[in-house]
CSV table of C-alpha atoms in Angstrom, one decimal:
chain,number,residue,atom,x,y,z
A,1,MET,CA,-37.4,-21.4,27.1
A,2,PRO,CA,-35.6,-23.9,29.1
A,3,ILE,CA,-33.5,-26.3,26.9
A,4,GLN,CA,-32.7,-29.8,27.6
A,5,HIS,CA,-30.0,-29.4,24.6
A,6,SER,CA,-26.8,-30.4,26.2
A,7,ARG,CA,-27.2,-34.3,27.3
A,8,VAL,CA,-28.6,-34.5,23.9
A,9,ALA,CA,-25.8,-33.1,22.4
A,10,ALA,CA,-23.0,-35.0,24.4
A,11,ILE,CA,-25.2,-38.1,23.6
A,12,ALA,CA,-25.4,-37.1,19.5
A,13,LEU,CA,-22.1,-36.4,19.6
A,14,LEU,CA,-20.4,-39.2,21.5
A,15,ALA,CA,-21.3,-40.9,18.5
A,16,LEU,CA,-19.4,-39.6,16.7
A,17,ALA,CA,-16.6,-40.1,18.7
A,18,THR,CA,-16.4,-43.8,17.3
A,19,THR,CA,-14.8,-44.6,14.5
A,20,ALA,CA,-16.3,-47.7,12.6
A,21,GLY,CA,-14.2,-50.0,13.9
A,22,GLY,CA,-15.6,-48.6,17.4
A,23,GLN,CA,-12.2,-46.9,18.8
A,24,PRO,CA,-11.7,-43.8,20.2
A,25,VAL,CA,-11.4,-40.9,18.1
A,26,GLU,CA,-8.3,-39.4,19.6
A,27,ALA,CA,-9.4,-35.0,20.2
A,28,ASN,CA,-7.1,-32.4,19.5
A,29,GLU,CA,-7.6,-30.8,22.6
A,30,ARG,CA,-7.9,-27.4,21.4
A,31,ILE,CA,-10.5,-24.9,20.6
A,32,ARG,CA,-9.9,-21.2,19.3
A,33,ILE,CA,-12.9,-19.0,19.6
A,34,ALA,CA,-13.0,-15.2,17.7
A,35,GLU,CA,-15.7,-13.6,19.7
A,36,GLN,CA,-15.8,-9.6,18.7
A,37,PHE,CA,-17.1,-6.5,21.0
A,38,GLY,CA,-20.4,-5.5,23.4
A,39,ILE,CA,-22.4,-7.7,26.0
A,40,THR,CA,-23.4,-9.8,23.0
A,41,TYR,CA,-20.7,-12.2,23.6
A,42,LEU,CA,-21.5,-11.8,27.0
A,43,LEU,CA,-21.8,-15.4,26.7
A,44,LEU,CA,-18.3,-16.2,26.0
A,45,HIS,CA,-17.0,-14.1,28.1
A,46,VAL,CA,-18.7,-16.5,30.7
A,47,ILE,CA,-17.3,-18.9,29.5
A,48,ARG,CA,-14.2,-17.8,29.7
A,49,ASP,CA,-14.3,-15.9,33.1
A,50,GLN,CA,-16.0,-19.0,34.9
A,51,GLU,CA,-13.6,-21.7,32.5
A,52,LEU,CA,-15.3,-23.4,31.4
A,53,ILE,CA,-14.1,-25.3,29.2
A,54,GLU,CA,-11.4,-26.4,30.7
A,55,THR,CA,-13.8,-27.7,34.1
A,56,LEU,CA,-15.9,-29.6,31.6
A,57,GLY,CA,-13.5,-31.2,29.9
A,58,ALA,CA,-11.4,-31.6,32.7
A,59,GLU,CA,-14.7,-34.0,33.8
A,60,ARG,CA,-14.1,-35.7,30.8
A,61,GLY,CA,-10.4,-36.6,31.0
A,62,LEU,CA,-10.2,-33.8,28.3
A,63,ASP,CA,-7.4,-31.5,28.4
A,64,ILE,CA,-8.3,-28.7,26.3
A,65,GLU,CA,-6.8,-25.5,24.8
A,66,VAL,CA,-9.1,-22.4,24.9
A,67,GLU,CA,-7.7,-19.6,23.1
A,68,TRP,CA,-9.3,-16.5,22.1
A,69,ARG,CA,-9.5,-14.0,19.2
A,70,GLN,CA,-10.3,-10.5,19.1
A,71,LEU,CA,-12.2,-9.3,16.2
A,72,SER,CA,-14.3,-7.5,14.2
A,73,GLY,CA,-16.6,-7.3,12.0
A,74,GLY,CA,-18.2,-10.5,9.7
A,75,ALA,CA,-16.2,-10.4,6.7
A,76,ALA,CA,-12.5,-10.9,9.3
A,77,VAL,CA,-14.5,-13.9,11.5
A,78,ASN,CA,-15.2,-16.0,8.3
A,79,ASP,CA,-11.9,-15.4,7.1
A,80,ALA,CA,-10.1,-17.0,9.5
A,81,LEU,CA,-13.1,-19.0,10.3
A,82,LEU,CA,-12.0,-20.0,6.2
A,83,SER,CA,-8.2,-20.0,6.6
A,84,GLY,CA,-7.9,-22.4,9.8
A,85,ALA,CA,-6.9,-19.5,12.0
A,86,ILE,CA,-10.1,-20.0,14.3
A,87,ASP,CA,-12.3,-23.3,15.0
A,88,ILE,CA,-15.9,-21.7,16.6
A,89,ALA,CA,-16.7,-18.0,15.0
A,90,SER,CA,-18.8,-15.5,16.4
A,91,ALA,CA,-20.4,-13.0,13.9
A,92,GLY,CA,-23.9,-11.3,12.4
A,93,VAL,CA,-26.5,-14.4,11.3
A,94,GLY,CA,-24.9,-13.0,8.1
A,95,PRO,CA,-22.3,-13.4,8.0
A,96,LEU,CA,-23.5,-17.3,8.2
A,97,LEU,CA,-26.0,-17.1,5.8
A,98,THR,CA,-23.1,-15.9,3.5
A,99,VAL,CA,-20.2,-18.8,4.5
A,100,TRP,CA,-23.1,-20.9,4.6
A,101,ASP,CA,-24.2,-20.7,1.5
A,102,ARG,CA,-20.1,-19.7,-0.6
A,103,THR,CA,-19.3,-23.3,1.9
A,104,ARG,CA,-21.8,-25.8,0.8
A,105,GLY,CA,-20.2,-28.5,-0.1
A,106,SER,CA,-17.2,-28.3,0.7
A,107,ALA,CA,-16.7,-26.9,4.5
A,108,ASN,CA,-20.0,-27.2,5.3
A,109,VAL,CA,-19.9,-24.1,7.4
A,110,LYS,CA,-23.3,-24.4,9.5
A,111,GLY,CA,-24.6,-22.2,12.9
A,112,VAL,CA,-24.1,-23.9,16.4
A,113,ALA,CA,-26.2,-21.8,18.8
A,114,SER,CA,-27.8,-19.0,19.0
A,115,LEU,CA,-25.8,-16.0,21.6
A,116,GLY,CA,-29.8,-13.8,22.5
A,117,GLU,CA,-31.8,-11.6,21.4
A,118,PHE,CA,-30.6,-8.3,21.2
A,119,PRO,CA,-32.3,-5.3,19.1
A,120,ASN,CA,-29.8,-3.1,17.8
A,121,PHE,CA,-30.1,0.2,16.8
A,122,LEU,CA,-29.7,2.8,14.0
A,123,LEU,CA,-28.4,6.0,16.0
A,124,THR,CA,-27.9,9.4,14.6
A,125,ASN,CA,-26.3,13.0,16.2
A,126,ASP,CA,-28.2,14.6,13.0
A,127,SER,CA,-31.6,16.0,14.2
A,128,ALA,CA,-32.2,16.1,10.8
A,129,VAL,CA,-33.2,12.5,10.3
A,130,SER,CA,-35.4,11.1,11.4
A,131,SER,CA,-36.1,8.1,8.9
A,132,LEU,CA,-34.1,6.7,6.3
A,133,GLU,CA,-35.1,9.3,3.6
A,134,ASP,CA,-33.8,11.8,5.9
A,135,PHE,CA,-30.5,10.6,5.1
A,136,GLY,CA,-28.0,12.3,2.0
A,137,PRO,CA,-25.0,11.3,0.1
A,138,GLU,CA,-23.1,13.1,3.3
A,139,HIS,CA,-24.2,11.0,6.3
A,140,ARG,CA,-21.9,8.1,6.8
A,141,ILE,CA,-23.5,5.4,8.9
A,142,ALA,CA,-20.6,3.3,11.0
A,143,VAL,CA,-20.3,-1.2,10.7
A,144,PRO,CA,-18.4,-3.9,11.5
A,145,ALA,CA,-18.4,-4.6,8.0
A,146,VAL,CA,-19.5,-3.2,5.0
A,147,GLY,CA,-21.8,-5.2,3.0
A,148,VAL,CA,-21.8,-8.6,5.1
A,149,SER,CA,-22.2,-7.8,8.3
A,150,VAL,CA,-24.6,-8.5,10.5
A,151,GLN,CA,-25.7,-4.6,10.9
A,152,SER,CA,-25.4,-4.0,7.5
A,153,ARG,CA,-28.1,-6.7,6.9
A,154,PHE,CA,-30.2,-4.8,9.1
A,155,LEU,CA,-29.8,-1.4,6.8
A,156,GLN,CA,-30.1,-3.0,3.3
A,157,LYS,CA,-33.6,-5.2,4.7
A,158,ALA,CA,-35.1,-1.6,6.2
A,159,VAL,CA,-33.6,0.1,2.6
A,160,ALA,CA,-35.4,-2.0,0.7
A,161,ASP,CA,-38.9,-2.1,3.3
A,162,THR,CA,-38.1,1.5,2.2
A,163,PHE,CA,-37.2,2.3,-1.1
A,164,GLY,CA,-38.3,-1.5,-2.8
A,165,LEU,CA,-36.6,-4.3,-2.8
A,166,GLU,CA,-34.0,-3.2,-6.1
A,167,SER,CA,-32.9,-0.6,-4.3
A,168,TYR,CA,-31.3,-2.2,-1.1
A,169,ASP,CA,-28.1,-0.7,-1.5
A,170,ARG,CA,-29.5,2.5,-1.6
A,171,LEU,CA,-27.3,3.8,1.4
A,172,GLU,CA,-24.6,1.0,0.9
A,173,ALA,CA,-22.7,4.1,-0.3
A,174,ASN,CA,-22.5,5.5,2.7
A,175,THR,CA,-21.6,3.3,5.1
A,176,VAL,CA,-17.5,2.6,7.5
A,177,SER,CA,-16.6,0.0,8.4
A,178,LEU,CA,-15.4,0.3,11.6
A,179,PRO,CA,-15.9,-1.0,14.8
A,180,HIS,CA,-18.4,-0.5,17.8
A,181,PRO,CA,-16.2,0.9,20.4
A,182,ASP,CA,-14.4,3.5,17.7
A,183,ALA,CA,-18.0,3.7,15.9
A,184,THR,CA,-19.6,4.4,19.5
A,185,ALA,CA,-16.7,7.6,20.2
A,186,ALA,CA,-17.0,9.2,16.6
A,187,LEU,CA,-20.5,9.5,17.0
A,188,LEU,CA,-20.6,11.1,19.9
A,189,SER,CA,-17.7,13.4,19.7
A,190,ASN,CA,-19.8,14.5,16.1
A,191,GLY,CA,-16.6,16.1,14.8
A,192,THR,CA,-16.3,12.9,12.4
A,193,GLU,CA,-17.6,12.5,9.4
A,194,ILE,CA,-19.7,9.6,10.7
A,195,SER,CA,-23.4,10.8,11.5
A,196,ALA,CA,-25.4,7.5,12.3
A,197,HIS,CA,-23.5,4.4,13.9
A,198,PHE,CA,-26.1,0.3,13.0
A,199,SER,CA,-25.0,-0.3,16.8
A,200,ALA,CA,-25.7,-2.9,19.5
A,201,ILE,CA,-26.1,-3.7,23.2
A,202,PRO,CA,-24.6,-2.0,25.2
A,203,PHE,CA,-22.8,0.7,22.6
A,204,GLN,CA,-26.4,1.5,21.3
A,205,TYR,CA,-27.5,2.7,25.4
A,206,GLN,CA,-24.9,4.4,26.3
A,207,ALA,CA,-24.6,6.5,22.9
A,208,LEU,CA,-28.6,7.1,24.1
A,209,GLU,CA,-27.4,8.5,27.8
A,210,GLN,CA,-25.6,11.8,25.6
A,211,GLU,CA,-28.0,14.3,24.4
A,212,GLY,CA,-28.2,15.1,20.4
A,213,ILE,CA,-28.0,11.4,20.2
A,214,HIS,CA,-32.1,9.1,18.8
A,215,LYS,CA,-32.4,7.0,16.8
A,216,VAL,CA,-33.7,6.0,13.4
A,217,THR,CA,-34.6,2.7,14.0
A,218,ASP,CA,-34.0,-1.0,15.2
A,219,SER,CA,-33.7,-4.6,14.4
A,220,TYR,CA,-36.8,-5.4,15.9
A,221,GLU,CA,-38.7,-3.2,14.0
A,222,ILE,CA,-37.6,-4.1,10.8
A,223,PHE,CA,-38.4,-7.6,11.6
A,224,GLY,CA,-41.6,-7.3,13.0
A,225,GLY,CA,-39.9,-8.5,16.0
A,226,PRO,CA,-37.1,-10.0,18.1
A,227,ILE,CA,-34.3,-11.9,16.3
A,228,SER,CA,-31.5,-13.7,17.1
A,229,PRO,CA,-28.6,-10.6,15.4
A,230,THR,CA,-25.1,-12.9,16.5
A,231,LEU,CA,-24.9,-17.1,16.2
A,232,LEU,CA,-21.4,-19.4,16.9
A,233,TYR,CA,-20.7,-21.3,13.2
A,234,ALA,CA,-18.4,-24.3,12.4
A,235,THR,CA,-16.6,-25.9,10.2
A,236,GLU,CA,-18.3,-29.4,9.9
A,237,ARG,CA,-15.0,-30.5,9.5
A,238,TYR,CA,-14.6,-29.5,13.2
A,239,ARG,CA,-17.5,-30.8,14.6
A,240,GLU,CA,-16.8,-33.7,13.1
A,241,GLN,CA,-13.0,-34.3,13.8
A,242,ASN,CA,-13.2,-33.2,17.7
A,243,PRO,CA,-17.1,-34.6,18.8
A,244,GLU,CA,-16.4,-34.8,22.5
A,245,VAL,CA,-14.4,-30.3,22.5
A,246,TYR,CA,-17.2,-29.2,21.0
A,247,THR,CA,-19.9,-31.3,23.1
A,248,VAL,CA,-18.2,-29.8,26.2
A,249,PHE,CA,-18.2,-26.3,23.5
A,250,LEU,CA,-22.5,-27.1,24.1
A,251,GLU,CA,-22.0,-27.6,27.7
A,252,ALA,CA,-19.9,-25.0,28.2
A,253,LEU,CA,-23.0,-23.2,26.5
A,254,ALA,CA,-25.5,-24.4,28.7
A,255,GLU,CA,-23.7,-23.5,31.5
A,256,ALA,CA,-22.8,-19.4,30.8
A,257,ARG,CA,-26.9,-19.3,30.0
A,258,ASP,CA,-27.8,-20.6,32.6
A,259,TYR,CA,-25.3,-18.7,35.0
A,260,ILE,CA,-26.6,-15.6,33.6
A,261,GLU,CA,-29.9,-15.9,33.6
A,262,GLN,CA,-29.5,-17.2,37.4
A,263,ASP,CA,-26.8,-13.5,38.8
A,264,PRO,CA,-27.2,-11.3,35.9
A,265,ALA,CA,-25.4,-8.4,38.4
A,266,GLY,CA,-22.8,-11.2,38.7
A,267,ALA,CA,-22.7,-11.2,35.2
A,268,ALA,CA,-22.4,-7.9,34.1
A,269,GLU,CA,-18.9,-7.6,36.6
A,270,THR,CA,-18.0,-10.5,34.2
A,271,TYR,CA,-18.3,-8.8,31.6
A,272,ARG,CA,-17.1,-5.2,33.0
A,273,ARG,CA,-13.4,-7.8,34.0
A,274,VAL,CA,-13.0,-9.7,30.9
A,275,THR,CA,-13.8,-6.4,28.4
A,276,GLY,CA,-12.1,-3.6,31.0
A,277,SER,CA,-15.3,-1.4,30.2
A,278,GLN,CA,-15.6,1.4,33.0
A,279,LEU,CA,-19.8,0.6,32.0
A,280,ASP,CA,-20.9,0.9,36.0
A,281,ASN,CA,-23.1,-2.4,36.8
A,282,ASP,CA,-26.1,-1.2,37.2
A,283,PHE,CA,-26.1,0.0,33.4
A,284,LEU,CA,-25.4,-3.8,33.0
A,285,THR,CA,-27.4,-5.2,35.3
A,286,THR,CA,-30.4,-2.9,33.3
A,287,LEU,CA,-29.4,-3.8,29.8
A,288,ILE,CA,-29.3,-7.8,30.7
A,289,THR,CA,-32.7,-8.2,32.5
A,290,ASP,CA,-34.1,-5.9,29.9
A,291,GLU,CA,-36.9,-7.0,28.3
A,292,GLN,CA,-35.9,-7.1,25.2
A,293,VAL,CA,-32.7,-9.2,25.8
A,294,SER,CA,-32.2,-13.1,26.4
A,295,PHE,CA,-29.5,-15.3,25.6
A,296,SER,CA,-31.2,-18.7,24.7
A,297,LEU,CA,-29.4,-20.2,22.4
A,298,VAL,CA,-31.9,-21.3,20.5
A,299,PRO,CA,-32.2,-19.0,17.4
A,300,ARG,CA,-35.4,-16.8,16.7
A,301,ASN,CA,-36.7,-14.7,13.7
A,302,THR,CA,-33.4,-16.1,11.0
A,303,TYR,CA,-35.2,-17.6,8.0
A,304,PRO,CA,-36.8,-13.8,7.1
A,305,LEU,CA,-32.8,-12.5,6.7
A,306,ALA,CA,-32.4,-15.6,4.8
A,307,GLU,CA,-35.1,-15.0,2.0
A,308,PHE,CA,-34.3,-11.5,1.8
A,309,LEU,CA,-30.6,-12.1,1.1
A,310,HIS,CA,-31.7,-14.9,-1.4
A,311,GLN,CA,-34.2,-12.0,-3.1
A,312,VAL,CA,-30.8,-9.9,-4.0
A,313,GLU,CA,-28.7,-12.2,-4.8
A,314,ALA,CA,-26.6,-12.1,-1.8
A,315,ILE,CA,-26.8,-16.0,-1.3
A,316,GLY,CA,-27.5,-18.6,-4.4
A,317,HIS,CA,-29.7,-21.1,-2.1
A,318,LEU,CA,-32.3,-20.8,-0.5
A,319,PRO,CA,-32.7,-22.5,2.0
A,320,GLN,CA,-36.1,-24.9,3.3
A,321,SER,CA,-35.9,-24.0,6.6
A,322,TRP,CA,-33.6,-22.4,9.1
A,323,GLN,CA,-32.4,-26.4,9.9
A,324,GLU,CA,-30.7,-26.5,6.8
A,325,TYR,CA,-28.0,-24.2,7.8
A,326,PHE,CA,-27.5,-25.4,11.7
A,327,PHE,CA,-25.7,-28.5,12.4
A,328,ASP,CA,-28.2,-31.7,13.7
A,329,GLU,CA,-27.7,-30.4,17.9
A,330,ALA,CA,-30.0,-27.7,17.1
A,331,HIS,CA,-32.8,-29.1,14.7
A,332,ALA,CA,-35.4,-30.1,17.9
A,333,TRP,CA,-34.9,-26.3,19.4
A,334,GLU,CA,-38.3,-25.1,18.3
A,335,GLY,CA,-36.1,-21.8,16.2
A,336,SER,CA,-36.6,-20.0,13.6
């Protein structure tokens, strides 16, 4: 669905760019963005490759310095955001909800936009495992960050649905923190303790091409439909103190989204160029154009996870709607 958000966001945020006396607030002219592993972050890869922030900033008379930080896991991203090491976080909806809940009334971290809708697969190399009931104490399940990454939260939700809410952490002791590339290599080697991996694109499809790897469940099955697993978020202070830079970032996201939709093969080549991936361009293009994949900025199906996290006391405050943990620019979107 088209999103006519960039102009609306620009108008709204330009209002923040003046003081009570009507004088312009000096822009910081710097933005530090965290990215993680996988084609889930393709919007950021396009922005980086095409230098969209720098170009759009120059059109506004801004000389914006863009810094990119490669991190792995929601815990590391949240630590970096709260310590002031980054300005824009990119991590799962679970990490966003955790840091939103913990910073209410202080840093007031909220969502900026979604990075898209992507299924996450729980994979295994154990032929005896066909359901969650088959995991025993000997199995080790790789996730980006134990307990807090979006894949870890997806696993908890699936376990709660299978064994009951009170048993949501039944497989917590089985999980191991590993970045997706390392977890994929470990799963495929069949020679480590890792026997399962709650994965992400493109790694999950790469793994499924290998004999002996199969899917146990996936995030769309767990939530009954597409879900935006990964979001962008920031502190209220950064947004309010850097309104023009923030607006440029929103506009860059919209341009990157449009580019991916119009030229998926070019976007696939961008992913290869930025990440150094050796995956075939046709294979990547197939993933980008898969009917289950969307690079929409609108958050989708995130609120059910917020309700679950509140039920298991992972967050103390139950938001009234998804808008409560997103900044105002997103409120007009038909999110969930």
